[in-house]
Coordinates of C-alpha atoms and ligand atoms in Angstrom, one line a residue:
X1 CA 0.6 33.6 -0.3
X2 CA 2.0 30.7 1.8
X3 CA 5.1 29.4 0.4
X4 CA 5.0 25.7 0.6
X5 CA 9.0 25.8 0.8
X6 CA 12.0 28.7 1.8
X7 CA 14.7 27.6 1.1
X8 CA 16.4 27.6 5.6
X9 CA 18.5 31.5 6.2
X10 CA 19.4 32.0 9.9
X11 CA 21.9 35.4 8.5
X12 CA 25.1 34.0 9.6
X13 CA 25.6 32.5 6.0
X14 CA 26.8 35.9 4.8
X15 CA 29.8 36.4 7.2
X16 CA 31.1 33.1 6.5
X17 CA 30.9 33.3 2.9
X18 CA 32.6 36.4 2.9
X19 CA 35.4 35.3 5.0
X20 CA 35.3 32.1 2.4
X21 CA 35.3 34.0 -0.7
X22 CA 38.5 36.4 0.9
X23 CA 40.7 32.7 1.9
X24 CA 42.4 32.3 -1.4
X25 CA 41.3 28.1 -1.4
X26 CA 37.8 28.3 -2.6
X27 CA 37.5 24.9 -4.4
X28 CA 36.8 22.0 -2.8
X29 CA 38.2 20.7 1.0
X30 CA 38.7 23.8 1.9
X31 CA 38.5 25.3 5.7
X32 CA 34.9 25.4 6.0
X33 CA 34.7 22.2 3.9
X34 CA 37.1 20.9 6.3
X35 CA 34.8 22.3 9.7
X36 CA 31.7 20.8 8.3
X37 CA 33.2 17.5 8.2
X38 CA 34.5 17.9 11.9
X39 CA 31.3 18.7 13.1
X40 CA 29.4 16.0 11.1
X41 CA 31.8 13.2 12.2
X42 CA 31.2 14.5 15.6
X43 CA 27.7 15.2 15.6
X44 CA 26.4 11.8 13.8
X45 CA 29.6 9.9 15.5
X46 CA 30.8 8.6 12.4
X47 CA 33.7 6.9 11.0
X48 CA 33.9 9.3 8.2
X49 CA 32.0 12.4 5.6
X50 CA 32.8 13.5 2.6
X51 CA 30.6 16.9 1.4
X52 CA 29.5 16.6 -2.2
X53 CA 28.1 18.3 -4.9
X54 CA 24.5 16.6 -4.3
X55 CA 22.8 13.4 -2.6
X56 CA 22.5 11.9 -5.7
X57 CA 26.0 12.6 -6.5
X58 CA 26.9 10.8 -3.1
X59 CA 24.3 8.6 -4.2
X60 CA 26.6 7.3 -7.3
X61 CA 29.9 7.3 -5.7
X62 CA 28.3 4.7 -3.3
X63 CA 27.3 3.0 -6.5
X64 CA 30.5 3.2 -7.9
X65 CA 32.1 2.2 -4.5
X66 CA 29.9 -1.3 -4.5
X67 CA 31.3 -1.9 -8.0
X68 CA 27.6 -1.6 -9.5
X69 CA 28.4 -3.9 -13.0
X70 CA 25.4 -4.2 -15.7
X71 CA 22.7 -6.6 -14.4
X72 CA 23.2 -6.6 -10.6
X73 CA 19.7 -6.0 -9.2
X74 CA 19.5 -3.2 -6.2
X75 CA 16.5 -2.7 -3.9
X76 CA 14.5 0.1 -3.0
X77 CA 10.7 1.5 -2.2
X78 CA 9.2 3.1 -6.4
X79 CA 8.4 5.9 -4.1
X80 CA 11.2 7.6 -3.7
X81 CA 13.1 10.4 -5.4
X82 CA 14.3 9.7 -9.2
X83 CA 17.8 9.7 -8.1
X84 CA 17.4 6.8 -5.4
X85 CA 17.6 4.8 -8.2
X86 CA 19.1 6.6 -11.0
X87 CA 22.3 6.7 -9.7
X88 CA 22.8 2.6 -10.0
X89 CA 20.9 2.5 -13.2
X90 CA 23.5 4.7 -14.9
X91 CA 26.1 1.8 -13.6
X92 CA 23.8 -0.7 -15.6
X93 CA 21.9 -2.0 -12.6
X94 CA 18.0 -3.9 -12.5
X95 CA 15.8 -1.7 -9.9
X96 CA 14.0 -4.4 -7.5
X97 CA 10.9 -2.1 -6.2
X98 CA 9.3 -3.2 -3.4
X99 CA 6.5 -1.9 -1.5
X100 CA 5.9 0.4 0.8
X101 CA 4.3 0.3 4.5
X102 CA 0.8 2.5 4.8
X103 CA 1.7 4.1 8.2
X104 CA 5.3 5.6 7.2
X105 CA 5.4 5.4 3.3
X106 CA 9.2 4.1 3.8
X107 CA 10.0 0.2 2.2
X108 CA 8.3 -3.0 4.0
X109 CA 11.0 -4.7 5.3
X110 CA 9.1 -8.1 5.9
X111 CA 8.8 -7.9 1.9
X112 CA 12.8 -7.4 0.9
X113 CA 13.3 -11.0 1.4
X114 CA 11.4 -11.8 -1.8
X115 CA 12.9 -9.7 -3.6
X116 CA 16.3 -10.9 -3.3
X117 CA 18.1 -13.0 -6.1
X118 CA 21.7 -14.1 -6.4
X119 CA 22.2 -10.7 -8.7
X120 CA 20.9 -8.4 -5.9
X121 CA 23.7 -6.3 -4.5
X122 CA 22.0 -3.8 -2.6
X123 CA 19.3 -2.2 -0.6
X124 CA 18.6 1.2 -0.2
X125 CA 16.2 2.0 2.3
X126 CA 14.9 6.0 2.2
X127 CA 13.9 7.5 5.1
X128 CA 10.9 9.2 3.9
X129 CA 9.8 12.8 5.3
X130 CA 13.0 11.9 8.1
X131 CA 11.4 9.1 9.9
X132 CA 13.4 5.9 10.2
X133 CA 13.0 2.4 8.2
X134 CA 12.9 -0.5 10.3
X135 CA 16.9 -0.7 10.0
X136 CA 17.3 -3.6 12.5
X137 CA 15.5 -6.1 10.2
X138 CA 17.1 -4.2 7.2
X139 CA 20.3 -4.5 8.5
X140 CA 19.9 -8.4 9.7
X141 CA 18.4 -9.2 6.3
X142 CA 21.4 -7.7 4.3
X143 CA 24.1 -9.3 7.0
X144 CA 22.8 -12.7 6.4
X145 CA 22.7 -12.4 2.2
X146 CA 25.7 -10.1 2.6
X147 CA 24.4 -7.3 0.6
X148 CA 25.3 -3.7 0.9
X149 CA 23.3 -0.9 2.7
X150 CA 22.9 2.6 1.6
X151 CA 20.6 4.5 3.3
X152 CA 19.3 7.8 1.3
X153 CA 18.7 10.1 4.6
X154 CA 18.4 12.9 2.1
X155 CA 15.4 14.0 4.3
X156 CA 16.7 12.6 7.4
X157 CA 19.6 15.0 8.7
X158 CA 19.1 15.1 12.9
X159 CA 17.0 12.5 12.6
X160 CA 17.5 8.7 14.8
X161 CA 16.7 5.0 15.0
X162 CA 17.0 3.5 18.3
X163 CA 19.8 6.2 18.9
X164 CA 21.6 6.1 16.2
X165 CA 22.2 8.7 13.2
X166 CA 20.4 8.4 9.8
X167 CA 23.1 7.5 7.2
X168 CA 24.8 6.0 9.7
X169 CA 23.8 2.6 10.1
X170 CA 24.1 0.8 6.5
X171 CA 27.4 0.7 5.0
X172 CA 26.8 3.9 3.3
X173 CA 24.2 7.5 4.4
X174 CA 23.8 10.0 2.6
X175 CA 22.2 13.7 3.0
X176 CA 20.8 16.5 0.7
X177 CA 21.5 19.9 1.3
X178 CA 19.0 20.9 -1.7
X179 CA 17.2 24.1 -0.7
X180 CA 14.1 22.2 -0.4
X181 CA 15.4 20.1 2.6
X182 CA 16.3 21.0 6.7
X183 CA 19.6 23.0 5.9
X184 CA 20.8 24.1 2.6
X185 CA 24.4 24.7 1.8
X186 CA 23.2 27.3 -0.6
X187 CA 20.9 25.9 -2.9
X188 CA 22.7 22.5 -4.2
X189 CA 25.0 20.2 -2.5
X190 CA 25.4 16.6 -0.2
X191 CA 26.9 14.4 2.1
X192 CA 27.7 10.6 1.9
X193 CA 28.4 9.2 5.2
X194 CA 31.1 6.1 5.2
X195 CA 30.8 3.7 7.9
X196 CA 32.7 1.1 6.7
X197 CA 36.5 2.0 7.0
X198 CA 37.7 0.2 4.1
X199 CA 35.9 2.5 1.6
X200 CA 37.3 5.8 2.8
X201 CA 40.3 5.4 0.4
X202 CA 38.4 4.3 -2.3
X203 CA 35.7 7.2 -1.6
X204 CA 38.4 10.1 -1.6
X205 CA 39.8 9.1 -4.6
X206 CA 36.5 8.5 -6.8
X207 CA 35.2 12.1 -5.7
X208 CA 38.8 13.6 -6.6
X209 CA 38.5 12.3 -10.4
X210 CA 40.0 9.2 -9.5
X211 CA 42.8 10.7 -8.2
X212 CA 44.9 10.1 -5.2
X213 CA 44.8 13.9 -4.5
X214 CA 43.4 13.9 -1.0
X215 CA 46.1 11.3 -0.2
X216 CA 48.8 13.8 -1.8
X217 CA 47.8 16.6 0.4
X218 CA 47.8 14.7 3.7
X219 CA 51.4 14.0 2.7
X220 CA 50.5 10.2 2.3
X221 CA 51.9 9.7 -1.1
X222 CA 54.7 12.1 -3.1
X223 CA 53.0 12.7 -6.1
X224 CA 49.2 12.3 -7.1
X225 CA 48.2 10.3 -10.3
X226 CA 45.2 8.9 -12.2
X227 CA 44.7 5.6 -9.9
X228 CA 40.5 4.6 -10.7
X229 CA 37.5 5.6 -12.4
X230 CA 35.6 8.7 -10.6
X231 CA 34.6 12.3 -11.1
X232 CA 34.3 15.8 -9.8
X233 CA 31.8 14.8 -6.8
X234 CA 33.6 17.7 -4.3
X235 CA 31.7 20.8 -2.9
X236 CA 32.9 24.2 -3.4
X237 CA 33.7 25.8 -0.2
X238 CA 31.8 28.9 -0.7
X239 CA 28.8 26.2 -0.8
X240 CA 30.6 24.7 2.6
X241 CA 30.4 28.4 4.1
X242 CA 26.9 28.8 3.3
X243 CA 26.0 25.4 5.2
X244 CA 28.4 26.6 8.2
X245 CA 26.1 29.3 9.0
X246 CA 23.1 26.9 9.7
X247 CA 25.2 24.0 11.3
X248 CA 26.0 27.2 13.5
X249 CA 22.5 26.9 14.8
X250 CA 21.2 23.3 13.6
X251 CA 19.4 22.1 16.7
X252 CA 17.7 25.6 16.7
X253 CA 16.5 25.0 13.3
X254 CA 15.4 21.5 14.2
X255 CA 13.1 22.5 17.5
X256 CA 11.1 25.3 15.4
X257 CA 10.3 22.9 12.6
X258 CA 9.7 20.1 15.1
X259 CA 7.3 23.1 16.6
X260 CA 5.7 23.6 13.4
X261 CA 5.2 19.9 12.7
X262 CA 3.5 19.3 16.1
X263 CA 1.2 22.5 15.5
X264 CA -0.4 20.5 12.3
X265 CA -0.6 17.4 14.4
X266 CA -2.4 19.0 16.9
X267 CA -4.2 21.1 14.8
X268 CA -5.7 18.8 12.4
X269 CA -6.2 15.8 14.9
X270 CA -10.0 16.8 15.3
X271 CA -10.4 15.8 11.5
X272 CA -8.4 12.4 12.5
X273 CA -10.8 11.4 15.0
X274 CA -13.3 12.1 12.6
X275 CA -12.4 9.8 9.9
X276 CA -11.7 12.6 7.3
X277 CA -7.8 12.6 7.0
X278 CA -4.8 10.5 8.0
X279 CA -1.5 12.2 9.8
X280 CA 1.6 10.4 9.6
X281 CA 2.7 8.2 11.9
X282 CA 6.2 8.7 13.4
X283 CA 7.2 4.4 15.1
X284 CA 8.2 4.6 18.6
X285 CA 12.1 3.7 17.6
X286 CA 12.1 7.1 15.7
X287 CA 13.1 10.2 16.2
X288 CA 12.6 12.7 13.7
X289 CA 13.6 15.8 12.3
X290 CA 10.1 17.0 10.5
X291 CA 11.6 17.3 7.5
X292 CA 7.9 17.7 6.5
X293 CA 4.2 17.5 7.5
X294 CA 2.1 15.5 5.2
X295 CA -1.5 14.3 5.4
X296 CA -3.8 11.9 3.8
X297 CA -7.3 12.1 2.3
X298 CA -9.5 9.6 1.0
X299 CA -8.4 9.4 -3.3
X300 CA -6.8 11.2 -5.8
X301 CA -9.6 13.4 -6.6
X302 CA -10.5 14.8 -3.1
X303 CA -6.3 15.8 -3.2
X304 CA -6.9 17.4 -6.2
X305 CA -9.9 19.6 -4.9
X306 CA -8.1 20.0 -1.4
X307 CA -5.0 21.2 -3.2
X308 CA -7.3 23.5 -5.5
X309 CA -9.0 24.8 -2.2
X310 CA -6.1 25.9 -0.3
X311 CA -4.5 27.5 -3.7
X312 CA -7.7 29.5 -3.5
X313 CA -6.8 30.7 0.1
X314 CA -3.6 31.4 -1.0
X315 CA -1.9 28.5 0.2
X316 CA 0.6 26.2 -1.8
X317 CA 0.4 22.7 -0.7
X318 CA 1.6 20.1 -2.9
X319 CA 1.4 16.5 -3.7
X320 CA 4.7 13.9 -3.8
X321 CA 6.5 11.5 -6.1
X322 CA 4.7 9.8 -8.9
X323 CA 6.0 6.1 -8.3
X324 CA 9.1 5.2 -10.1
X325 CA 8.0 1.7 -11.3
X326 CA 4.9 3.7 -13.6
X327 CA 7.6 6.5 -14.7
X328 CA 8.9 5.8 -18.1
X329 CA 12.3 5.1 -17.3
X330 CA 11.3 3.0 -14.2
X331 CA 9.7 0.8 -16.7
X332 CA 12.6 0.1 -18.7
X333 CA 15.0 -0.1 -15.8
X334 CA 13.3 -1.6 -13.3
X335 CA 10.5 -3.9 -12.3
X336 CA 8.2 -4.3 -9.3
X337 CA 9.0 -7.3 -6.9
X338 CA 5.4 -8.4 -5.7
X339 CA 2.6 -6.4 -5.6
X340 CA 1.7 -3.0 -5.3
X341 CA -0.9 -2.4 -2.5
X342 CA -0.1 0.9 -0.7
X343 CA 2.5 2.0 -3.2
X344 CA 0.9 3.8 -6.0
X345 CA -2.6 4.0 -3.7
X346 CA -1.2 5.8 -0.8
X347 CA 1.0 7.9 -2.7
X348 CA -2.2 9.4 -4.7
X349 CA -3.9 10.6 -1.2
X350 CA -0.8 12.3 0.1
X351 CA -0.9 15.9 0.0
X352 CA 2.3 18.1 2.3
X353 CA 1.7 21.5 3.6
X354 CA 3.7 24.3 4.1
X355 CA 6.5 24.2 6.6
X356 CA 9.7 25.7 6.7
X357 CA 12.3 27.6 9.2
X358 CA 11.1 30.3 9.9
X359 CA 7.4 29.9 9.0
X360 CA 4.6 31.9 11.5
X361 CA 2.9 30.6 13.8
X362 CA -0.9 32.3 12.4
X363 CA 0.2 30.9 9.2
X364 CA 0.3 27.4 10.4
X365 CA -3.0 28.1 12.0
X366 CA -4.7 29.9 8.5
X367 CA -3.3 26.5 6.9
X368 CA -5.0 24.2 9.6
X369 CA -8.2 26.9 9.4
X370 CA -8.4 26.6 5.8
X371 CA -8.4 22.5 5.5
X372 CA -10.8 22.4 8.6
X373 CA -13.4 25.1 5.9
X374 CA -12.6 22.4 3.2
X375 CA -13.9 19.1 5.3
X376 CA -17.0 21.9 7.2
Ligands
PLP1 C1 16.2 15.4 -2.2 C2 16.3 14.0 -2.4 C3 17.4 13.4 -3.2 C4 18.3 14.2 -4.0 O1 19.0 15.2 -3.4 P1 19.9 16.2 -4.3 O2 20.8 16.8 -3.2 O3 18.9 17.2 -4.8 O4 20.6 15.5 -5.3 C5 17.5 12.0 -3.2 N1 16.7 11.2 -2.5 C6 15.7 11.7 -1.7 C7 14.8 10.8 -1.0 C8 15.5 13.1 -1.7 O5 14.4 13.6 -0.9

């Protein structure tokens, strides 16, 4: 069988979590909490990171942070992971959908503008599969309403617009370290990424319980007390260990998968020129981590028989999000700004095949062999 995900183990995760588990601070901001955020704020060049439980726990302290209040509208694409726009419906907020482009999946900028009203607060861009949304006319459009940003770069860690990090160009980024994404911090956990310095306060203390703990222990205040609302958004460090061993090697793990991706392109261009699939399309202002390699057929029942195909050849390849605005609770939380052309279309062709680190190279080829048999 050909796993369609492994969950990324380069072998140094063991030494570090032992030498975790034997420090006598294994709760949260602890030392290898405390290297991970050195090497993020280096690495993206940031302002400032905070690990986290999860991206979607990063996702609602950024909610929290924007003062999300009952009927204050927030944008995003419906295809997109639940918690894109769960975490600012729990804080009573409208979901604006908008749709998406064909050739990335990721939100149409030229459409945002529409969408906004004098309740929107917000637009949250995703960066589907690690390749950039066009974050310049984002950006311009939410300067000139002056709306927040918060990009969810959940799949988009290493990944670059015109240069710059993922998560770090709106106000807010955040990452996933889920085991189904680029590097794993042990199964769970997340980053939000705060580029706008008057928030770094206010972040420390929401993921703190609304404390002024972090504060306490730089020596900043004498005693720590109850100042806001917040909750227990902080990553264990055995969790920050486990991550340490693949930021160890990140741009390691990045070429292979970058490999892998270009393998498929390569592979399955023959059936491109032929008419007979679409492979995605990564815009010239992008670079990209290959956070996954998806193609697309003609409907929803040839992805059903191609799926059933390559199960039969022992291959597990699988389809994506079920748009949010036709979910149930995307119905009674959120509405659809426009029309849906590519949205609910686009995401019914999409099928992604297996990559992961460490994946081999004759099981890339077997994968490519086995769709070429399905189209011969
Ligand atoms: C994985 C993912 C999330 C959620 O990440 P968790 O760390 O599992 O909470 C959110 N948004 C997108 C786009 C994702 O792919």
């Amino acid at each position: 069988m050909i796993n369609f995900n492994r969950p990324p183990f380069t072998g140094n995760e063991e030494k570090y979590l032992i030498q975790a588990m034997k420090s006598l601070k294994i709760s949260g901001d602890g030392a290898f909490t405390q290297r991970c955020h050195r090497w993020f704020e280096e690495r993206l060049a940031c302002e400032k990171v905070l690990l986290t439980t999860s991206c979607t726990h990063a996702l609602e302290m950024t909610a929290i942070l924007i003062d999300i209040q009952p009927g204050d509208e927030v944008i995003m694409p419906s295809y997109t992971f639940v918690s894109t726009a769960n975490a600012y419906a729990l804080r009573g907020a409208k979901i604006v959908f908008v749709d998406v482009r064909p050739d990335t999946m990721n939100i149409d900028e030229t459409l945002i503008e529409d969408a906004i009203t004098e309740k929107t607060k917000a637009i949250v861009p995703v960066h589907y599969a690690g390749v950039a949304c066009e974050m310049d006319t984002i950006m311009e459009i939410a300067n000139r309403h002056k709306l927040f940003v918060i990009e969810d770069a959940a799949q988009g860690m290493m990944s670059s617009y015109k240069g710059k990090a993922l998560g770090t160009i709106g106000h807010f980024g955040t990452f996933s370290f889920h085991e189904t994404k680029n590097y794993t911090s042990g199964g769970e956990g997340g980053l939000l990424i705060i580029n706008d310095e008057s928030f770094i306060t206010p972040a420390e203390i929401i993921r703190e319980k609304g404390t002024n703990r972090s504060q306490f222990f730089r020596g900043m205040v004498d005693k720590y007390s109850w100042v806001d609302i917040g909750s227990s958004y902080l990553m264990n460090d055995l969790s920050a260990a486990y991550l340490w061993g693949q930021l160890d090697i990140a741009d390691e793990i990045n070429d292979e998968r970058v490999g892998h991706w270009k393998v498929y392109y390569e592979g399955l261009s023959g059936l491109n020129k032929k008419g007979l699939i679409e492979l995605p399309t990564v815009p010239d202002s992008c670079v990209h981590n290959a956070h996954m390699y998806y193609i697309r057929v003609k409907d929803l029942n040839e992805r059903t028989n191609l799926i059933e195909h390559l199960k039969a050849h022992d291959i597990h390849a699988v389809f994506h999000y079920v748009p949010l605005h036709s979910a149930p609770a995307g119905i009674k939380f959120g509405t659809f700004s426009g029309t849906d052309t590519y949205t609910t279309t686009e995401s019914e062709k999409l099928i992604r095949l297996p990559l992961y680190y460490g994946i081999k190279q004759e099981e890339l080829e077997s994968v490519i062999e086995a769709i070429k048999d399905y189209y011969a």
